[in-house]
PDB file of C-alpha atoms in Angstrom:
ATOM      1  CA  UNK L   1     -68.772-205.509  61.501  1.00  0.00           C
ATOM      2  CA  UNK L   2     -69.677-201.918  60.311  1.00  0.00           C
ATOM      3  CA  UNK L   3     -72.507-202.128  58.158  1.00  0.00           C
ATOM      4  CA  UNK L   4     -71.781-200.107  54.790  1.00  0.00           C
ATOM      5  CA  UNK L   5     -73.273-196.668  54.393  1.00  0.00           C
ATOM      6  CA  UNK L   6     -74.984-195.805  51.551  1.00  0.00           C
ATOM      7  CA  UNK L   7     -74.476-192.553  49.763  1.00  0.00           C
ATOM      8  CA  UNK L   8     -76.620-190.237  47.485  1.00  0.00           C
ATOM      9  CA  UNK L   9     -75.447-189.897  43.781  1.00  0.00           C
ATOM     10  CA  UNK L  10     -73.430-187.241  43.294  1.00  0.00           C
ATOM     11  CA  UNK L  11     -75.527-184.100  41.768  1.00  0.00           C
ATOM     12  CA  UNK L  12     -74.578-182.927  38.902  1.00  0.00           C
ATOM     13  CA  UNK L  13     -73.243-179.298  38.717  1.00  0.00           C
ATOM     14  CA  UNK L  14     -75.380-177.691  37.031  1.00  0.00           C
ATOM     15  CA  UNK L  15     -78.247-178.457  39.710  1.00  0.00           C
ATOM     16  CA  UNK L  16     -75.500-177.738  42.659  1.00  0.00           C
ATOM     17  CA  UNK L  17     -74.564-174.370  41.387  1.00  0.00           C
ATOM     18  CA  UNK L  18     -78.878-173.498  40.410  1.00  0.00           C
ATOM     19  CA  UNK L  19     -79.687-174.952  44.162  1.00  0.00           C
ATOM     20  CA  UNK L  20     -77.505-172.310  46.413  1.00  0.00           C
ATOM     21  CA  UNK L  21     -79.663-169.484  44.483  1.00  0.00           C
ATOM     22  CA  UNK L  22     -82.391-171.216  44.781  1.00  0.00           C
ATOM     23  CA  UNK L  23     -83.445-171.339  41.111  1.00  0.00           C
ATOM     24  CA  UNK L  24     -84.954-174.046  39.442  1.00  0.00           C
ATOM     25  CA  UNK L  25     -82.623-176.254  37.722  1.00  0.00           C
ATOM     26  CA  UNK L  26     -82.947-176.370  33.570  1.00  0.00           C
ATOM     27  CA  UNK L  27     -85.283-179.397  33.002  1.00  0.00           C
ATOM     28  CA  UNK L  28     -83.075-182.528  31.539  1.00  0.00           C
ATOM     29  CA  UNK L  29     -82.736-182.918  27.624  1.00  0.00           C
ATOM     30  CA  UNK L  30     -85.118-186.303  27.067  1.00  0.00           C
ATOM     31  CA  UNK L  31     -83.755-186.371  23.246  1.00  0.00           C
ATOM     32  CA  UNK L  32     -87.381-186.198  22.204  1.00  0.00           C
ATOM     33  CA  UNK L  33     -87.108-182.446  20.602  1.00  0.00           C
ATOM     34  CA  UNK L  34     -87.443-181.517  16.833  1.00  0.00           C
ATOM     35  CA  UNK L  35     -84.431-180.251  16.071  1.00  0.00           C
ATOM     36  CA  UNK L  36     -86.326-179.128  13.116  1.00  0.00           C
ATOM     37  CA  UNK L  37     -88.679-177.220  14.960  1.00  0.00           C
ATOM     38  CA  UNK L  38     -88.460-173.399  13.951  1.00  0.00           C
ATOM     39  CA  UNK L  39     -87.639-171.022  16.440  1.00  0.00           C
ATOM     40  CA  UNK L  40     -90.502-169.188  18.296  1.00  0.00           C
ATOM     41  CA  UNK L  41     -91.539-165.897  17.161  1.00  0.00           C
ATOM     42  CA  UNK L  42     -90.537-162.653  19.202  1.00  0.00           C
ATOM     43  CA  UNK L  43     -93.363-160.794  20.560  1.00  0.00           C
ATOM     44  CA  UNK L  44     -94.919-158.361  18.011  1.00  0.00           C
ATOM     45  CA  UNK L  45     -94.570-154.664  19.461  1.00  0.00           C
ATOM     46  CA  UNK L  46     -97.412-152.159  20.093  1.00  0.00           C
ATOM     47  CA  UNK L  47     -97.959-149.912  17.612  1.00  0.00           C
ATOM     48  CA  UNK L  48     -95.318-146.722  17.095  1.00  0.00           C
ATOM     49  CA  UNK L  49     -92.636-149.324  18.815  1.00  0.00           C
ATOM     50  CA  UNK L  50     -90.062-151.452  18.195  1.00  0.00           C
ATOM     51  CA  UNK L  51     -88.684-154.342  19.899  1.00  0.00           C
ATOM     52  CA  UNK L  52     -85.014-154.587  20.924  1.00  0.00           C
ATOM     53  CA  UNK L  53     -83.607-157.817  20.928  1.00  0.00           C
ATOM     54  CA  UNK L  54     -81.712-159.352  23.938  1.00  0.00           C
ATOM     55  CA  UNK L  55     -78.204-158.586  24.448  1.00  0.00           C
ATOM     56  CA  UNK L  56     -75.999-159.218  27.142  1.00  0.00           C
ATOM     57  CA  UNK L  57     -73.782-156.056  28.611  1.00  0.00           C
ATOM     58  CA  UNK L  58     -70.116-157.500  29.241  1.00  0.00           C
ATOM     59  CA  UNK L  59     -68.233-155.896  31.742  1.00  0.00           C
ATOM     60  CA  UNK L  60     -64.069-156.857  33.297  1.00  0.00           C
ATOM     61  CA  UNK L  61     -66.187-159.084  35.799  1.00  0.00           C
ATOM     62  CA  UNK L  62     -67.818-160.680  33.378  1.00  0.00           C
ATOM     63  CA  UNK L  63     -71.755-160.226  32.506  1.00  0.00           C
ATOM     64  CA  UNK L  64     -73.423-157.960  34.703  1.00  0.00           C
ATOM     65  CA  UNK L  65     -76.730-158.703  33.231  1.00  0.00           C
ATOM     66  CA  UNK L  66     -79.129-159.160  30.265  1.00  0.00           C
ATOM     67  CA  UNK L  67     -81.479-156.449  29.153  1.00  0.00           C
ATOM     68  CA  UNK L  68     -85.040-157.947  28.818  1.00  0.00           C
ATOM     69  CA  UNK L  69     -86.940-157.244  25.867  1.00  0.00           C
ATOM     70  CA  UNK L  70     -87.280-152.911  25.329  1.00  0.00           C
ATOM     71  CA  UNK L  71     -89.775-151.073  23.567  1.00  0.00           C
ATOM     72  CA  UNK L  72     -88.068-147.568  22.241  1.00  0.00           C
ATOM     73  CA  UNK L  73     -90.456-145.034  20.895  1.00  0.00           C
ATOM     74  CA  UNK L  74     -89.974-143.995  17.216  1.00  0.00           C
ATOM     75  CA  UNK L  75     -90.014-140.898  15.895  1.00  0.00           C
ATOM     76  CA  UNK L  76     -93.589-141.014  14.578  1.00  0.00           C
ATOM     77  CA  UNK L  77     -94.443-142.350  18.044  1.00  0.00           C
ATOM     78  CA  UNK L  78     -92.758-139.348  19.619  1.00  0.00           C
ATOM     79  CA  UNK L  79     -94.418-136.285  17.191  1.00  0.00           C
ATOM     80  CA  UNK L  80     -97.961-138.163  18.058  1.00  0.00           C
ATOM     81  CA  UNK L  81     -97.316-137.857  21.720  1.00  0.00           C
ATOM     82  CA  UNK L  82     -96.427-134.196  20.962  1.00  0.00           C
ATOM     83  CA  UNK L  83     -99.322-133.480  18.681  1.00  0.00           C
ATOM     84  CA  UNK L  84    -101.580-135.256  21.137  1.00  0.00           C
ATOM     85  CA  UNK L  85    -100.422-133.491  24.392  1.00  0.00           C
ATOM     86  CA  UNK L  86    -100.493-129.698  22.228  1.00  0.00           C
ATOM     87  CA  UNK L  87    -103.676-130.731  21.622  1.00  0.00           C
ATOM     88  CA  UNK L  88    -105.248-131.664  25.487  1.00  0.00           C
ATOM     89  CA  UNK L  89    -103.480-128.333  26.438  1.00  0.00           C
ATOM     90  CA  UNK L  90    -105.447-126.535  23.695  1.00  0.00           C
ATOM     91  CA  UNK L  91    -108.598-128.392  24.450  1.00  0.00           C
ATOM     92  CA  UNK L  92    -108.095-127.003  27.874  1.00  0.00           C
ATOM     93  CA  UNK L  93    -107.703-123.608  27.362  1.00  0.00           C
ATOM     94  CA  UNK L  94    -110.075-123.114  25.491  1.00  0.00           C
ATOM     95  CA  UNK L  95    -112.370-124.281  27.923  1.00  0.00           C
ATOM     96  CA  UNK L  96    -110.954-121.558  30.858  1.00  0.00           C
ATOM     97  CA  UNK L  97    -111.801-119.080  27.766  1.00  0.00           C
ATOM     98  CA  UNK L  98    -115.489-120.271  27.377  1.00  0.00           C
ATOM     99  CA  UNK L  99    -115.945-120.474  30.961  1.00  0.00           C
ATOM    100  CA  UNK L 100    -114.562-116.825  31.516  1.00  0.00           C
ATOM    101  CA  UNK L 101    -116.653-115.861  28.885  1.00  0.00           C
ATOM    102  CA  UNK L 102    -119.101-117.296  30.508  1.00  0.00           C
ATOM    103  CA  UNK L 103    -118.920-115.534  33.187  1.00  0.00           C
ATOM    104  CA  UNK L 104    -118.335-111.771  32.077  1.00  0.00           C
ATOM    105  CA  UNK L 105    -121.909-112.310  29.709  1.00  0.00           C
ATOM    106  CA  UNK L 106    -124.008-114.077  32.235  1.00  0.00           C
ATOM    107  CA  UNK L 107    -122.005-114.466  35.435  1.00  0.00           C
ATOM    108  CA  UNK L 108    -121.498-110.646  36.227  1.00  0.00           C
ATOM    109  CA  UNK L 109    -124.998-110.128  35.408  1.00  0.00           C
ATOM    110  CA  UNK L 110    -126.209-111.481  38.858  1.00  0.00           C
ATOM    111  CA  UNK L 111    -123.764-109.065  41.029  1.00  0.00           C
ATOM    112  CA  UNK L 112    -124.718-105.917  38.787  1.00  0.00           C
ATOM    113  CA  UNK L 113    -128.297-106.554  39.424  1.00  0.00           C
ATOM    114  CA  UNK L 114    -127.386-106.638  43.605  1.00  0.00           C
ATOM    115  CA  UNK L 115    -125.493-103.782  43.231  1.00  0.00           C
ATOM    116  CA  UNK L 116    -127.756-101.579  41.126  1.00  0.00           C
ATOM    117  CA  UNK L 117    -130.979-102.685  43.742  1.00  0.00           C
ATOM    118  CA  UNK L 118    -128.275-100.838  46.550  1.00  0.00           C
ATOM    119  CA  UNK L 119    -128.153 -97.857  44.156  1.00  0.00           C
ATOM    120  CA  UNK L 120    -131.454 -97.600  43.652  1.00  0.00           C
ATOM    121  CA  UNK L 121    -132.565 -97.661  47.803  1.00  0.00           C
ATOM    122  CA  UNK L 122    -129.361 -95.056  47.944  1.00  0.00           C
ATOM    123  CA  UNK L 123    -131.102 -92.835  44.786  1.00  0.00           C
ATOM    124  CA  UNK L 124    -134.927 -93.577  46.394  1.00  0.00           C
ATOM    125  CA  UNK L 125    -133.308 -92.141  50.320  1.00  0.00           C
ATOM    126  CA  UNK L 126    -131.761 -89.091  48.303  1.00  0.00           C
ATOM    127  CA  UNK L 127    -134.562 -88.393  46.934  1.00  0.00           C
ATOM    128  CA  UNK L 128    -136.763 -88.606  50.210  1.00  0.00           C
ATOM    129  CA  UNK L 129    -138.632 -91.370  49.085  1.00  0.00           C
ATOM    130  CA  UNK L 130    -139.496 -95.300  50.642  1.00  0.00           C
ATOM    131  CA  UNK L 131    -137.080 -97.677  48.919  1.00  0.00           C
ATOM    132  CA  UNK L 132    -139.984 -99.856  48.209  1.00  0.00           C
ATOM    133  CA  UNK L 133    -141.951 -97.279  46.422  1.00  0.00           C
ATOM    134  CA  UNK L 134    -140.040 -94.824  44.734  1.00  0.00           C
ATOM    135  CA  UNK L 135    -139.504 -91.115  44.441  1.00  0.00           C
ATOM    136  CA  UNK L 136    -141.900 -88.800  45.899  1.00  0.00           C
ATOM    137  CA  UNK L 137    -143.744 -86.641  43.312  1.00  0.00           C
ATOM    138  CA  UNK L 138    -142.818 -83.094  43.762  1.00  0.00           C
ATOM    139  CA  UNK L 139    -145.373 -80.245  42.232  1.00  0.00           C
ATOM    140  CA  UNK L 140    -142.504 -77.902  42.701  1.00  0.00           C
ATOM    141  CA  UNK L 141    -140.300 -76.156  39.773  1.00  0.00           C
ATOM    142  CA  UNK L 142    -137.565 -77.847  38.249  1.00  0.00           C
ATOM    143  CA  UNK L 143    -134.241 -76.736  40.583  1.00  0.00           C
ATOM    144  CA  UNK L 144    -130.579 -77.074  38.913  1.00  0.00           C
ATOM    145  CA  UNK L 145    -129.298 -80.477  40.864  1.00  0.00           C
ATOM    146  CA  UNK L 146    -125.931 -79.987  42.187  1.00  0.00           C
ATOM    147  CA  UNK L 147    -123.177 -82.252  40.788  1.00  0.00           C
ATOM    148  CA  UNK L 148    -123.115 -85.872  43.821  1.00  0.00           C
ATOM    149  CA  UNK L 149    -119.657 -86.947  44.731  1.00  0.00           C
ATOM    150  CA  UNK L 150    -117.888 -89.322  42.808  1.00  0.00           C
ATOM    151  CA  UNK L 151    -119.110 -93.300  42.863  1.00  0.00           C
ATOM    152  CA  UNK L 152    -123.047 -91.745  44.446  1.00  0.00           C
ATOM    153  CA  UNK L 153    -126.501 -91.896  42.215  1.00  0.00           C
ATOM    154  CA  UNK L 154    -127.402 -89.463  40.088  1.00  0.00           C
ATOM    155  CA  UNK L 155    -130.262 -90.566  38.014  1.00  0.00           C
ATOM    156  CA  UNK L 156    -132.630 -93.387  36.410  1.00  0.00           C
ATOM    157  CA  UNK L 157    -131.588 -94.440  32.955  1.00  0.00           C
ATOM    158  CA  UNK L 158    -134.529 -96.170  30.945  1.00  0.00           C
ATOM    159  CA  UNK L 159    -134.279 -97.979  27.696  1.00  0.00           C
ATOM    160  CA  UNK L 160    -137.721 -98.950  26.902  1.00  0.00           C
ATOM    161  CA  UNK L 161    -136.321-100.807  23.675  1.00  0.00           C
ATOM    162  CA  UNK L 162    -134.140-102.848  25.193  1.00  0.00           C
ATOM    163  CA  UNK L 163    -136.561-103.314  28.444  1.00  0.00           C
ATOM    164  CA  UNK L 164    -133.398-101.966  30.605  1.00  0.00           C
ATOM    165  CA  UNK L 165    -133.078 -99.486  33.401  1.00  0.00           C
ATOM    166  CA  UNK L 166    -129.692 -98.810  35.661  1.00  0.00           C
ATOM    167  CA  UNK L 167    -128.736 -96.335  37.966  1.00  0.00           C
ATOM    168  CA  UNK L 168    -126.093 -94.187  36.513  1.00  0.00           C
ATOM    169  CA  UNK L 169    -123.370 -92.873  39.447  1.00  0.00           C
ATOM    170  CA  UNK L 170    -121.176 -90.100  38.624  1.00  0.00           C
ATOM    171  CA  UNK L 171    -117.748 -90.428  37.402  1.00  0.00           C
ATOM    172  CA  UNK L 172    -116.566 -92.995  34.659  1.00  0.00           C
ATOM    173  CA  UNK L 173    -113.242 -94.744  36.037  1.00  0.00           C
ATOM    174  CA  UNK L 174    -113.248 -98.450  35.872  1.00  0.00           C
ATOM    175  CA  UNK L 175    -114.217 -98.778  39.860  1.00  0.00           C
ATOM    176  CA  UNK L 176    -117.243 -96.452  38.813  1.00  0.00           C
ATOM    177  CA  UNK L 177    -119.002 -97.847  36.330  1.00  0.00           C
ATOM    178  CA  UNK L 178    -117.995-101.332  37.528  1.00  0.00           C
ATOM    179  CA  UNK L 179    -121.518-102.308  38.463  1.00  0.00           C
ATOM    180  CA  UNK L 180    -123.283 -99.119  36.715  1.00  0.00           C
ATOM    181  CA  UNK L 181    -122.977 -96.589  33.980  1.00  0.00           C
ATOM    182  CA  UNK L 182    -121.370 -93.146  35.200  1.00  0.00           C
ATOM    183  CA  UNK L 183    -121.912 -89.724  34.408  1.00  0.00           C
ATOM    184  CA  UNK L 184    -119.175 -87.983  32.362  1.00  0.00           C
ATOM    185  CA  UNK L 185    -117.729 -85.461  35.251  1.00  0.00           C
ATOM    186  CA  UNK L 186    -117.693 -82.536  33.254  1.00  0.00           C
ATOM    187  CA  UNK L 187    -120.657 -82.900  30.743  1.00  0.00           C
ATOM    188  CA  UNK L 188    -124.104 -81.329  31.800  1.00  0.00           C
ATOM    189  CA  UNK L 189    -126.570 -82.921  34.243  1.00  0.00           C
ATOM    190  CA  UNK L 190    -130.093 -84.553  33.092  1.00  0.00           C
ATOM    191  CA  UNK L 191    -132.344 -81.772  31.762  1.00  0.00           C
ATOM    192  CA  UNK L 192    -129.539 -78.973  30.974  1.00  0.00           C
ATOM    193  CA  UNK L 193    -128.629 -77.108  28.065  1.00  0.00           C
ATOM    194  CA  UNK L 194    -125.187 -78.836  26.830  1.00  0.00           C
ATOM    195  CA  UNK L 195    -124.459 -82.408  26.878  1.00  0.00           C
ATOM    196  CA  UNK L 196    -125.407 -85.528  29.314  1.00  0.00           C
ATOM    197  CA  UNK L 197    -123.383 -88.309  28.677  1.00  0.00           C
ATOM    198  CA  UNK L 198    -122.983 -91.377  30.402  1.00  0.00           C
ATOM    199  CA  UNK L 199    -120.569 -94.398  29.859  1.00  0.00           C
ATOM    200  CA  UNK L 200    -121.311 -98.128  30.149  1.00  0.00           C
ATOM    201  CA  UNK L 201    -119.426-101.273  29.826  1.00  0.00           C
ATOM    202  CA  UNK L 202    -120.400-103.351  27.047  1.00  0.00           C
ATOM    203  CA  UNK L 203    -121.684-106.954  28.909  1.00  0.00           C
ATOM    204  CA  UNK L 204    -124.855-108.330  29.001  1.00  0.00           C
ATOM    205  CA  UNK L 205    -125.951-106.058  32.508  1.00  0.00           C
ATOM    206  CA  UNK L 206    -125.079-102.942  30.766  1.00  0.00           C
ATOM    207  CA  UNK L 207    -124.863-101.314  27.330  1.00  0.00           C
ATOM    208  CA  UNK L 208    -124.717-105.313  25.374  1.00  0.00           C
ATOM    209  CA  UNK L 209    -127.340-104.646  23.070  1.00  0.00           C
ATOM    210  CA  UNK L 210    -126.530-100.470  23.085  1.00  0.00           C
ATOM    211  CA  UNK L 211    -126.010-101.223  19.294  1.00  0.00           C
ATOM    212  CA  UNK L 212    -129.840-102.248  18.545  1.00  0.00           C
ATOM    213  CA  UNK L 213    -131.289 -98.889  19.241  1.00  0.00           C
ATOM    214  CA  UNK L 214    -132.125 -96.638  15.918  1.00  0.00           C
ATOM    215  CA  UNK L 215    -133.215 -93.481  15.157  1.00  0.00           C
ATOM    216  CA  UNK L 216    -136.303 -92.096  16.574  1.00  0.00           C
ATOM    217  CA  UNK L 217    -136.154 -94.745  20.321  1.00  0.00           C
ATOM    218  CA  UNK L 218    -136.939 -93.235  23.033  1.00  0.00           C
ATOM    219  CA  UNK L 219    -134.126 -92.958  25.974  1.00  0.00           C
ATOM    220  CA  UNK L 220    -135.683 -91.387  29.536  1.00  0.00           C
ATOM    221  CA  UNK L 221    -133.485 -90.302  32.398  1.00  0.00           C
ATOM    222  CA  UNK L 222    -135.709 -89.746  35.508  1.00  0.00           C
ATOM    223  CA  UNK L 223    -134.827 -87.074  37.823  1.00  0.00           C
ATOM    224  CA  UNK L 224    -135.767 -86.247  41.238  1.00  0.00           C
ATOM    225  CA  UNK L 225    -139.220 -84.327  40.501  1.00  0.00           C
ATOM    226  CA  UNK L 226    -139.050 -85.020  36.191  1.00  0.00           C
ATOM    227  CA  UNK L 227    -138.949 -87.220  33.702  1.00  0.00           C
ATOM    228  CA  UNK L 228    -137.009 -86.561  30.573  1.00  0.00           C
ATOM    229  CA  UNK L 229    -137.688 -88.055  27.093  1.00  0.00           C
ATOM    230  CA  UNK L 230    -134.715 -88.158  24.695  1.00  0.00           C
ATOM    231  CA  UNK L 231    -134.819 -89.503  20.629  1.00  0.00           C
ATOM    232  CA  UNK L 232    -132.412 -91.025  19.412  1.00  0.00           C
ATOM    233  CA  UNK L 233    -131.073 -89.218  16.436  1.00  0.00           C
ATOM    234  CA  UNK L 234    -127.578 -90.268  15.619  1.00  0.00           C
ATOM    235  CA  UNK L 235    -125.143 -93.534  16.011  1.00  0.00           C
ATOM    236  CA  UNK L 236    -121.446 -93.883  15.103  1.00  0.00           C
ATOM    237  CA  UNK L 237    -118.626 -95.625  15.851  1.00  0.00           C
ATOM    238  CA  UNK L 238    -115.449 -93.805  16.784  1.00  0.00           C
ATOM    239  CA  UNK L 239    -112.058 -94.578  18.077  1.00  0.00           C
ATOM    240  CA  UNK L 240    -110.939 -94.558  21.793  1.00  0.00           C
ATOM    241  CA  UNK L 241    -108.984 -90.619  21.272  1.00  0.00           C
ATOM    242  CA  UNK L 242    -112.329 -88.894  19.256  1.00  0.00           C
ATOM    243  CA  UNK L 243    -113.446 -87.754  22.807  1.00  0.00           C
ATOM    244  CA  UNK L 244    -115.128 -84.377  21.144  1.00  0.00           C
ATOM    245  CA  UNK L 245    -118.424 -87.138  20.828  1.00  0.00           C
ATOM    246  CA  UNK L 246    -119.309 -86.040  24.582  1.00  0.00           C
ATOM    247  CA  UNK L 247    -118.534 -82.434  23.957  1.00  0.00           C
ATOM    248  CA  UNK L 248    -121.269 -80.168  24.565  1.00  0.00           C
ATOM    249  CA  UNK L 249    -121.925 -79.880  21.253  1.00  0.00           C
ATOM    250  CA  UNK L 250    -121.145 -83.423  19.975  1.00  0.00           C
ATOM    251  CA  UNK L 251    -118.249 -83.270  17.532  1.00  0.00           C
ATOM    252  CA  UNK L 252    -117.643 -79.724  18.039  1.00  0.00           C
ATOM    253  CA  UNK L 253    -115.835 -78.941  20.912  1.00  0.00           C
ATOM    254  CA  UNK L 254    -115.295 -75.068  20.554  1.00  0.00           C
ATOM    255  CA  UNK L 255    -118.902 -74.495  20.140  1.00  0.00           C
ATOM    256  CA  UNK L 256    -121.444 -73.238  22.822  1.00  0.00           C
ATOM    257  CA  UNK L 257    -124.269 -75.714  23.066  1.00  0.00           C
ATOM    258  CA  UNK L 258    -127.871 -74.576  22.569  1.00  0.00           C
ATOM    259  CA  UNK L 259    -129.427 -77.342  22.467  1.00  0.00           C
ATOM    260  CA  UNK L 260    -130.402 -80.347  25.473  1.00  0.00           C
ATOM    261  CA  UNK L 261    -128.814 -83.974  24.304  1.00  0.00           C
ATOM    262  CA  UNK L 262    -127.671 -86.959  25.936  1.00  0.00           C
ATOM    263  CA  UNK L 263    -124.585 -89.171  24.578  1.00  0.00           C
ATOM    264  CA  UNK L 264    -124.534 -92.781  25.707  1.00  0.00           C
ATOM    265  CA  UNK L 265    -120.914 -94.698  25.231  1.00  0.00           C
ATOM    266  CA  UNK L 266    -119.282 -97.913  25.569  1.00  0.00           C
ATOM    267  CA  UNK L 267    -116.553-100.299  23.956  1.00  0.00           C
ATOM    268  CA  UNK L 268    -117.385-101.674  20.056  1.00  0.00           C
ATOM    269  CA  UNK L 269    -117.119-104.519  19.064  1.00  0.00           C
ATOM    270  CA  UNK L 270    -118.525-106.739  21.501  1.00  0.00           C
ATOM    271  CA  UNK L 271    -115.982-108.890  23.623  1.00  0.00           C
ATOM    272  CA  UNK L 272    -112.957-106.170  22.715  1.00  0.00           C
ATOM    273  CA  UNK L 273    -112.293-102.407  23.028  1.00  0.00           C
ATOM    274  CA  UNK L 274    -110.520-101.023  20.354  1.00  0.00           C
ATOM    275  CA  UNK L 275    -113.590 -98.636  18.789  1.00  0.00           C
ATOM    276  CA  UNK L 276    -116.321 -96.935  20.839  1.00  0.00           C
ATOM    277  CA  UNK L 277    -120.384 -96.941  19.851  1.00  0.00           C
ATOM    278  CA  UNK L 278    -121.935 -93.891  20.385  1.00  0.00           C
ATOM    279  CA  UNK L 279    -125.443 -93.255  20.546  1.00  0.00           C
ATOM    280  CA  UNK L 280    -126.714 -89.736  20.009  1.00  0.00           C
ATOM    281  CA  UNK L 281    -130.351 -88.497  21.651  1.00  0.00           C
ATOM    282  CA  UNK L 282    -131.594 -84.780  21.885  1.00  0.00           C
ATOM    283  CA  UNK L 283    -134.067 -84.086  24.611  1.00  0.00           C
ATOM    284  CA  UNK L 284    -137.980 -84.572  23.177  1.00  0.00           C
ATOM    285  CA  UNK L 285    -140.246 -83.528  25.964  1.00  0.00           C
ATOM    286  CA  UNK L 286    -140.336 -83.068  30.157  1.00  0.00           C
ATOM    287  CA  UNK L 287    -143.192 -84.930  31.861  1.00  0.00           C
ATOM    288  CA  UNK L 288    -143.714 -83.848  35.798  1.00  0.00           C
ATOM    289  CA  UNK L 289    -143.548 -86.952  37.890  1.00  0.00           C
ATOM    290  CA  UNK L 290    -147.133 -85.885  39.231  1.00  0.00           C
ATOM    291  CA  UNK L 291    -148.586 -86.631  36.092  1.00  0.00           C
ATOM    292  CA  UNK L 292    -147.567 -90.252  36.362  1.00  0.00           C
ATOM    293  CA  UNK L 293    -144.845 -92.405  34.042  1.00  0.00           C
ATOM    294  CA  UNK L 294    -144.926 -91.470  30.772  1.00  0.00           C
ATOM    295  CA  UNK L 295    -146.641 -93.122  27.759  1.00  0.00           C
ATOM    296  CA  UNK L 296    -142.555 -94.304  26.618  1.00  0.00           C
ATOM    297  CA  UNK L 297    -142.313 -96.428  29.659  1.00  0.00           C
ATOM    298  CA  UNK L 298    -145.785 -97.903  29.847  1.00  0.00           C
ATOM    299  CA  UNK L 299    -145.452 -99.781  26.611  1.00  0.00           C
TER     300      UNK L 299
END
């Protein structure tokens, strides 16, 4: 006899066609549901979003697939990402500004001060003195200085006032007076009869606080064997074109001079260019380097 074979109950379909994908099959209706039960609620969106609902996308084949729940921005949503990514760009430009502000009021300060220590050893050698010391006193009369080459020293600047002192180079391009004020070309040298005058930018190294000085302050200019006390007698502000301020007569360019001044410029207002400051000084006294500093610079 053939003993009978048993044989597994048939599946039913819907766990055949679930078990070849290898999905789990639906769990089996028990009957015990609510039917009155209400629906659950869709998931609340985030704020500036709304939720799409789920909707099948029919193509000939049939249904290719069904979206899952979308969040699309709204218009709000989108001018707040605007206004909010204008704003981090802002935020960050402005802090480049700050920082290369920064840096032209304090930053450059550092490199001026190296490069005006260079110009001083340079002036000091010229001069025949040690770097470390300083000019040698000379007994000897005054003697016209001849004109240096462009970019070389030509003189000690003082401003007691302001507690400064540079090394002014001739010429006044922008690679001249980069790390020091320059000597106008074509104006007189320290000590003549005409007009000395010397540019500067305006940043904290230089002329920053050229503004502060009034009348009767005391500007020296030292020279190889003198020192030469100016006053301050006169300050304006011009525009860029007026260049008859460093005229030999200040103002009046057709006129001979007959008197010994010194005209100090640089840009007005601070942090732009579009006026000039000018500060007018006419020569006071001449003290002989062999009778020591004078009184202006021991204040």
């Amino acid at each position: 006899m053939i003993p009978a074979v048993s044989r597994p109950a048939a599946r039913s379909a819907a766990l055949d066609s679930t078990a070849l994908m290898g999905a789990v099959p639906p769990a089996p209706d028990t009957g015990d549901g609510d039917p009155t039960d209400p629906p659950a609620e869709p998931p609340r969106p985030r704020r500036g979003e709304r939720v799409v609902q789920l909707r099948p996308e029919q193509i000939g084949e049939g249904y290719r697939s069904v979206y899952s729940e979308l969040t699309r921005p709204t218009v709000g949503s989108r001018l707040r990402t605007i206004v909010r990514g204008t704003g981090e760009v802002l935020i960050t430009f402005g802090l480049v500004v700050l920082l290369f502000a920064g840096y032209e009021i304090w930053g450059k300060s550092v490199i001026v001060d190296a490069h005006q220590n260079d110009l001083n050893s340079q002036l000091a050698q010229e001069w025949g003195a040690d770097p470390t010391v300083g000019p040698t006193p000379s007994a000897g009369p005054s003697v016209k200085p001849k004109p240096p080459a462009e970019g070389k020293p030509v003189a000690g600047l003082y401003i007691p006032k302001l507690d400064k002192h540079w090394v002014v180079v001739e010429g006044v391009t922008p690679d001249d007076i980069r790390y020091a004020p320059g000597h106008y070309p074509k104006s007189a040298m320290p000590g003549e009869v005409g007009n000395f005058s010397v540019a500067g930018h305006r940043i904290r190294s230089t002329f920053w606080r050229l503004d502060e000085l009034k009348s009767g302050d005391a500007i020296v200019v030292e020279t190889k064997t003198d020192w030469l006390v100016y006053r301050v007698y006169q300050q304006q502000i011009v525009k860029p074109y007026q260049v008859e301020v460093v005229a030999p007569v200040p103002g009046k360019p057709n006129e001979p001079p007959t008197e010994k001044l010194l005209t100090l410029t640089t840009c007005n207002p601070k942090f732009d260019n579009y006026q000039r400051l000018i500060v007018h000084a006419r020569l006071d006294h001449v003290q002989a380097k062999v009778a020591g500093r004078p009184a202006e610079l021991e204040g």
